[in-house]
Tab-separated table of C-alpha atoms in Angstrom:
chain	number	residue	atom	x	y	z
W	56	MET	CA	0.000	0.000	0.000
W	57	SER	CA	1.309	3.435	-0.913
W	58	GLY	CA	1.482	6.309	1.539
W	59	LYS	CA	-0.339	9.604	1.147
W	60	ILE	CA	2.384	12.008	0.027
W	61	GLN	CA	0.183	13.127	-2.869
W	62	LEU	CA	-2.661	13.907	-0.476
W	63	LEU	CA	-0.274	16.084	1.538
W	64	SER	CA	0.904	17.919	-1.582
W	65	ASP	CA	-2.657	18.382	-2.826
W	66	THR	CA	-3.794	19.703	0.558
W	67	LEU	CA	-1.040	22.312	0.667
W	68	ALA	CA	-1.726	23.268	-2.959
W	69	THR	CA	-5.452	23.657	-2.237
W	70	ALA	CA	-4.749	25.992	0.661
W	71	LYS	CA	-2.489	28.061	-1.593
W	72	SER	CA	-5.160	28.203	-4.295
W	73	GLU	CA	-7.544	29.566	-1.654
W	74	GLY	CA	-5.074	32.367	-0.905
W	75	ARG	CA	-4.188	31.156	2.563
W	76	SER	CA	-1.709	29.113	4.544
W	77	ALA	CA	-2.417	25.574	5.675
W	78	LEU	CA	-2.917	24.936	9.383
W	79	ILE	CA	-0.790	22.047	10.650
W	80	ALA	CA	-1.462	20.742	14.160
W	81	TYR	CA	0.854	18.646	16.320
W	82	LEU	CA	-0.108	16.315	19.170
W	83	PRO	CA	1.806	13.336	20.558
W	84	ALA	CA	0.387	9.829	20.328
W	85	GLY	CA	-0.588	8.227	23.625
W	86	PHE	CA	-1.404	11.528	25.333
W	87	PRO	CA	-3.233	11.540	27.668
W	88	THR	CA	-3.947	7.924	26.670
W	89	VAL	CA	-3.831	6.199	23.296
W	90	ASP	CA	-7.608	6.477	22.854
W	91	GLY	CA	-7.669	9.996	24.275
W	92	GLY	CA	-4.870	11.052	21.951
W	93	ILE	CA	-6.733	9.739	18.929
W	94	GLU	CA	-9.821	11.709	19.915
W	95	ALA	CA	-7.769	14.876	20.415
W	96	ILE	CA	-6.079	14.534	17.032
W	97	LYS	CA	-9.404	13.938	15.289
W	98	ALA	CA	-10.765	17.020	17.082
W	99	ALA	CA	-7.883	19.146	15.789
W	100	LEU	CA	-8.598	18.006	12.235
W	101	ASP	CA	-12.369	18.360	12.578
W	102	GLY	CA	-11.903	21.779	14.158
W	103	GLY	CA	-10.040	23.192	11.179
W	104	ALA	CA	-6.499	21.819	10.892
W	105	ASP	CA	-5.607	20.808	7.329
W	106	VAL	CA	-2.794	18.442	8.330
W	107	VAL	CA	-1.745	16.819	11.584
W	108	GLU	CA	1.624	15.710	12.901
W	109	VAL	CA	1.458	12.768	15.295
W	110	GLY	CA	4.387	12.905	17.678
W	111	LEU	CA	6.196	9.676	18.506
W	112	PRO	CA	6.983	10.205	22.213
W	113	HIS	CA	10.692	10.159	23.019
W	114	SER	CA	12.534	10.138	26.317
W	115	ASP	CA	14.954	12.861	25.192
W	116	PRO	CA	13.063	15.187	22.824
W	117	VAL	CA	15.865	17.676	22.167
W	118	LEU	CA	13.769	20.028	20.019
W	119	ASP	CA	10.779	20.082	22.342
W	120	GLY	CA	10.206	22.399	25.271
W	121	PRO	CA	8.693	21.585	28.672
W	122	VAL	CA	5.054	21.428	27.538
W	123	ILE	CA	5.593	18.716	24.938
W	124	GLN	CA	8.135	16.975	27.180
W	125	THR	CA	5.440	16.724	29.849
W	126	ALA	CA	3.009	15.145	27.381
W	127	ASP	CA	5.686	12.759	26.099
W	128	ASP	CA	6.433	11.681	29.662
W	129	ILE	CA	2.745	10.969	30.305
W	130	ALA	CA	2.544	8.924	27.099
W	131	LEU	CA	5.719	6.963	27.854
W	132	ARG	CA	4.640	6.216	31.406
W	133	GLY	CA	1.381	4.973	29.912
W	134	GLY	CA	3.368	2.457	27.874
W	135	VAL	CA	2.850	3.912	24.383
W	136	LYS	CA	4.461	1.858	21.612
W	137	ILE	CA	5.145	2.406	17.910
W	138	ALA	CA	2.143	0.189	17.186
W	139	ASP	CA	0.013	2.751	19.053
W	140	VAL	CA	1.471	5.537	16.920
W	141	MET	CA	0.539	3.617	13.768
W	142	ARG	CA	-2.962	3.023	15.122
W	143	THR	CA	-3.284	6.735	15.850
W	144	VAL	CA	-2.269	7.603	12.287
W	145	ARG	CA	-4.678	5.019	10.848
W	146	GLU	CA	-7.697	6.111	12.865
W	147	ALA	CA	-7.093	9.845	12.410
W	148	HIS	CA	-6.729	9.507	8.651
W	149	ARG	CA	-9.642	7.088	8.309
W	150	ALA	CA	-11.961	9.358	10.294
W	151	THR	CA	-11.083	12.617	8.528
W	152	GLY	CA	-9.497	11.792	5.163
W	153	LYS	CA	-6.817	14.392	5.905
W	154	PRO	CA	-3.033	13.937	5.676
W	155	VAL	CA	-1.351	12.624	8.815
W	156	LEU	CA	2.403	12.655	9.347
W	157	VAL	CA	4.572	11.283	12.118
W	158	MET	CA	7.125	13.531	13.786
W	159	THR	CA	9.890	11.474	15.329
W	160	TYR	CA	13.516	11.474	16.284
W	161	TRP	CA	15.685	9.020	14.391
W	162	ASN	CA	16.620	6.550	17.118
W	163	PRO	CA	13.188	4.853	17.433
W	164	ILE	CA	13.045	4.287	13.654
W	165	ASP	CA	16.599	3.001	13.566
W	166	ARG	CA	15.841	0.474	16.303
W	167	TYR	CA	12.491	-0.530	14.814
W	168	GLY	CA	13.859	-0.948	11.285
W	169	VAL	CA	13.498	1.531	8.429
W	170	GLU	CA	11.757	-0.845	6.038
W	171	ARG	CA	9.341	-2.038	8.710
W	172	PHE	CA	8.547	1.495	9.872
W	173	THR	CA	7.953	2.937	6.398
W	174	ALA	CA	5.865	-0.052	5.287
W	175	GLU	CA	3.653	0.136	8.378
W	176	LEU	CA	3.265	3.912	8.155
W	177	ALA	CA	2.183	3.663	4.516
W	178	GLU	CA	-0.219	0.834	5.331
W	179	ALA	CA	-1.744	3.004	8.082
W	180	GLY	CA	-2.436	5.775	5.571
W	181	GLY	CA	0.403	8.021	6.708
W	182	ALA	CA	1.622	10.860	4.495
W	183	GLY	CA	5.228	10.911	5.673
W	184	CYS	CA	7.642	11.752	8.458
W	185	ILE	CA	9.220	14.850	9.951
W	186	LEU	CA	12.736	13.967	11.078
W	187	PRO	CA	14.267	16.843	13.065
W	188	ASP	CA	17.538	15.131	14.000
W	189	LEU	CA	18.333	13.086	10.866
W	190	PRO	CA	21.189	14.766	8.967
W	191	VAL	CA	20.522	15.000	5.235
W	192	GLN	CA	23.898	13.436	4.457
W	193	GLU	CA	22.910	10.342	6.475
W	194	SER	CA	19.355	10.069	5.150
W	195	ALA	CA	19.774	8.008	1.961
W	196	LEU	CA	18.459	4.752	3.452
W	197	TRP	CA	15.412	6.469	4.920
W	198	ARG	CA	14.654	8.364	1.700
W	199	GLU	CA	14.958	5.215	-0.393
W	200	HIS	CA	12.315	3.410	1.646
W	201	ALA	CA	10.116	6.482	2.099
W	202	GLU	CA	10.009	7.044	-1.658
W	203	LYS	CA	9.274	3.356	-2.268
W	204	HIS	CA	6.280	3.567	0.049
W	205	GLY	CA	4.943	6.953	-1.079
W	206	LEU	CA	5.916	8.883	2.044
W	207	ALA	CA	7.153	12.458	2.379
W	208	THR	CA	10.496	13.198	4.012
W	209	VAL	CA	10.244	16.518	5.826
W	210	PHE	CA	13.482	18.029	7.082
W	211	VAL	CA	13.835	20.905	9.526
W	212	VAL	CA	15.722	24.115	8.752
W	213	ALA	CA	16.682	26.795	11.260
W	214	PRO	CA	17.798	30.432	11.158
W	215	SER	CA	21.367	29.195	11.649
W	216	SER	CA	21.226	27.095	8.440
W	217	LYS	CA	23.622	28.452	5.814
W	218	ASP	CA	22.336	28.942	2.266
W	219	GLU	CA	24.349	25.993	0.971
W	220	ARG	CA	22.871	23.809	3.692
W	221	LEU	CA	19.357	25.022	2.859
W	222	ALA	CA	19.911	24.002	-0.771
W	223	ASP	CA	21.004	20.500	0.273
W	224	ILE	CA	18.026	20.083	2.594
W	225	THR	CA	15.381	21.284	0.148
W	226	ALA	CA	16.838	19.162	-2.654
W	227	ALA	CA	16.611	16.017	-0.503
W	228	GLY	CA	13.255	16.690	1.140
W	229	SER	CA	9.690	16.194	-0.062
W	230	GLY	CA	6.213	17.234	1.026
W	231	PHE	CA	7.273	20.504	2.619
W	232	VAL	CA	10.129	22.089	4.539
W	233	TYR	CA	9.681	22.621	8.287
W	234	ALA	CA	11.136	26.045	9.118
W	235	ALA	CA	11.922	26.378	12.820
W	236	SER	CA	11.290	30.070	13.298
W	237	LEU	CA	13.840	30.571	16.060
W	238	MET	CA	16.783	28.971	17.757
W	239	GLY	CA	15.795	26.967	20.809
W	240	VAL	CA	13.068	24.547	21.822
W	241	THR	CA	9.359	24.465	21.110
W	242	GLY	CA	6.869	26.374	23.203
W	243	THR	CA	4.261	29.100	22.981
W	244	ARG	CA	5.616	32.631	22.815
W	245	ALA	CA	4.209	36.126	23.117
W	246	THR	CA	5.520	37.209	19.704
W	247	VAL	CA	6.546	35.569	16.453
W	248	SER	CA	10.274	35.510	15.791
W	249	SER	CA	11.491	38.194	13.372
W	250	GLN	CA	13.849	35.581	11.927
W	251	ALA	CA	10.978	33.510	10.567
W	252	GLU	CA	10.161	35.531	7.451
W	253	ASN	CA	13.811	35.779	6.452
W	254	LEU	CA	14.241	32.027	6.839
W	255	VAL	CA	11.213	31.381	4.626
W	256	GLU	CA	12.593	33.711	1.945
W	257	ARG	CA	16.017	32.055	2.035
W	258	THR	CA	14.492	28.587	1.877
W	259	ARG	CA	12.290	29.485	-1.090
W	260	ALA	CA	15.314	30.973	-2.833
W	261	THR	CA	16.744	27.462	-3.226
W	262	GLY	CA	14.249	27.078	-6.059
W	263	THR	CA	12.868	23.610	-5.329
W	264	GLY	CA	9.311	24.877	-5.041
W	265	LEU	CA	8.642	22.923	-1.839
W	266	PRO	CA	6.130	24.638	0.447
W	267	VAL	CA	7.727	26.174	3.540
W	268	CYS	CA	5.794	25.763	6.781
W	269	VAL	CA	6.739	27.611	9.956
W	270	GLY	CA	6.672	26.176	13.464
W	271	LEU	CA	7.860	26.956	17.002
W	272	GLY	CA	5.976	29.559	18.952
W	273	VAL	CA	2.576	30.128	17.323
W	274	SER	CA	-0.177	29.905	19.928
W	275	ASN	CA	-3.114	32.094	18.869
W	276	ALA	CA	-5.043	33.351	15.842
W	277	THR	CA	-3.205	36.686	15.692
W	278	GLN	CA	0.187	34.975	15.500
W	279	ALA	CA	-1.196	32.460	13.013
W	280	ALA	CA	-2.371	35.312	10.799
W	281	GLU	CA	1.050	36.959	11.024
W	282	VAL	CA	2.905	33.799	9.980
W	283	ALA	CA	0.299	33.048	7.307
W	284	GLY	CA	1.280	36.326	5.673
W	285	PHE	CA	4.603	34.854	4.543
W	286	ALA	CA	4.552	31.052	5.012
W	287	ASP	CA	2.795	28.239	3.160
W	288	GLY	CA	1.818	26.568	6.404
W	289	VAL	CA	1.501	27.440	10.091
W	290	ILE	CA	2.542	24.670	12.500
W	291	VAL	CA	1.127	24.697	16.037
W	292	GLY	CA	2.084	22.163	18.686
W	293	SER	CA	2.663	23.368	22.238
W	294	ALA	CA	-0.557	25.391	22.307
W	295	PHE	CA	-2.609	22.265	21.539
W	296	VAL	CA	-0.747	20.221	24.126
W	297	LYS	CA	-1.163	22.981	26.722
W	298	ALA	CA	-4.897	23.066	26.021
W	299	MET	CA	-5.034	19.366	26.881
W	300	LEU	CA	-2.837	19.725	29.973
W	301	ASP	CA	-4.853	22.647	31.331
W	302	ALA	CA	-8.248	20.991	30.871
W	303	PRO	CA	-10.044	19.573	33.934
W	304	ASP	CA	-10.598	16.226	32.195
W	305	ASP	CA	-9.908	14.444	28.920
W	306	ALA	CA	-13.273	15.275	27.355
W	307	ALA	CA	-12.820	18.959	28.089
W	308	GLY	CA	-9.317	18.754	26.672
W	309	VAL	CA	-10.621	17.362	23.390
W	310	GLU	CA	-13.134	20.200	23.125
W	311	ALA	CA	-10.421	22.754	23.949
W	312	VAL	CA	-8.319	21.358	21.097
W	313	ARG	CA	-11.289	21.569	18.728
W	314	ALA	CA	-11.956	25.184	19.710
W	315	LEU	CA	-8.295	26.188	19.376
W	316	ALA	CA	-8.112	24.602	15.919
W	317	GLY	CA	-11.158	26.594	14.869
W	318	ASP	CA	-9.642	29.833	16.160
W	319	LEU	CA	-6.311	29.187	14.450
W	320	ALA	CA	-8.076	28.202	11.214
W	321	LYS	CA	-9.740	31.630	11.201
W	322	GLY	CA	-6.308	33.156	11.792
W	323	VAL	CA	-4.654	31.588	8.750
W	324	ARG	CA	-7.556	32.800	6.647
W	325	ARG	CA	-7.300	36.447	7.651
W	326	GLN	CA	-3.502	36.836	7.132
W	327	ALA	CA	-2.116	39.876	8.899
């Protein structure tokens, strides 16, 4: 079975044709439970997200700030496994028909087996993977299997990335480029980094035509509108996780995620 890279590309192209950015939500699998996480992810998609990233919880999430680390810890203590991540992808995609990616560090894939992981992700209806710590120069094996199974390979670029490095990354990647809008870890912030727009411009200048989606720091509709003014996609993670953590119970958390997705969806449509 082939993965859904074309669905991802079509979804981003449709948003562009509508004169707006795509809204991409992130939530980790297994948080607060496997079933609860599935419901939250479906709520984000039903609420207005165009694409979702399912986080594969990791014990040492170097890119992620304290909010996502807290959720990962809850998921890991609950015994979440890669099979649960695949189930989350399958059920979220089946319920909504929207593209679902996995965001994961490299070590779990390496231990699980690249061929096994890519085959199972494609079979689950996944659109691809975001791999924040896999160096492009060491990614050939992954890309070979991802391409075979119809999966996108999304690499992360940062303000510190030199132009030559940006060219290498965009040439090797597919689906879209994840532009980390600032140096540091994930988390909601009061303002959007001024480095973000420059990074998007430099990434587009490589000429590959890949959409550039911006993450790290967006937490409300006003910020989403600001980023939507220059990026192809707006990625929101910590704000969704915080909505779940702050809720009095799981059901309320799911509804908070749905409401936040709706608010952010309005934001990307009104572009500051």
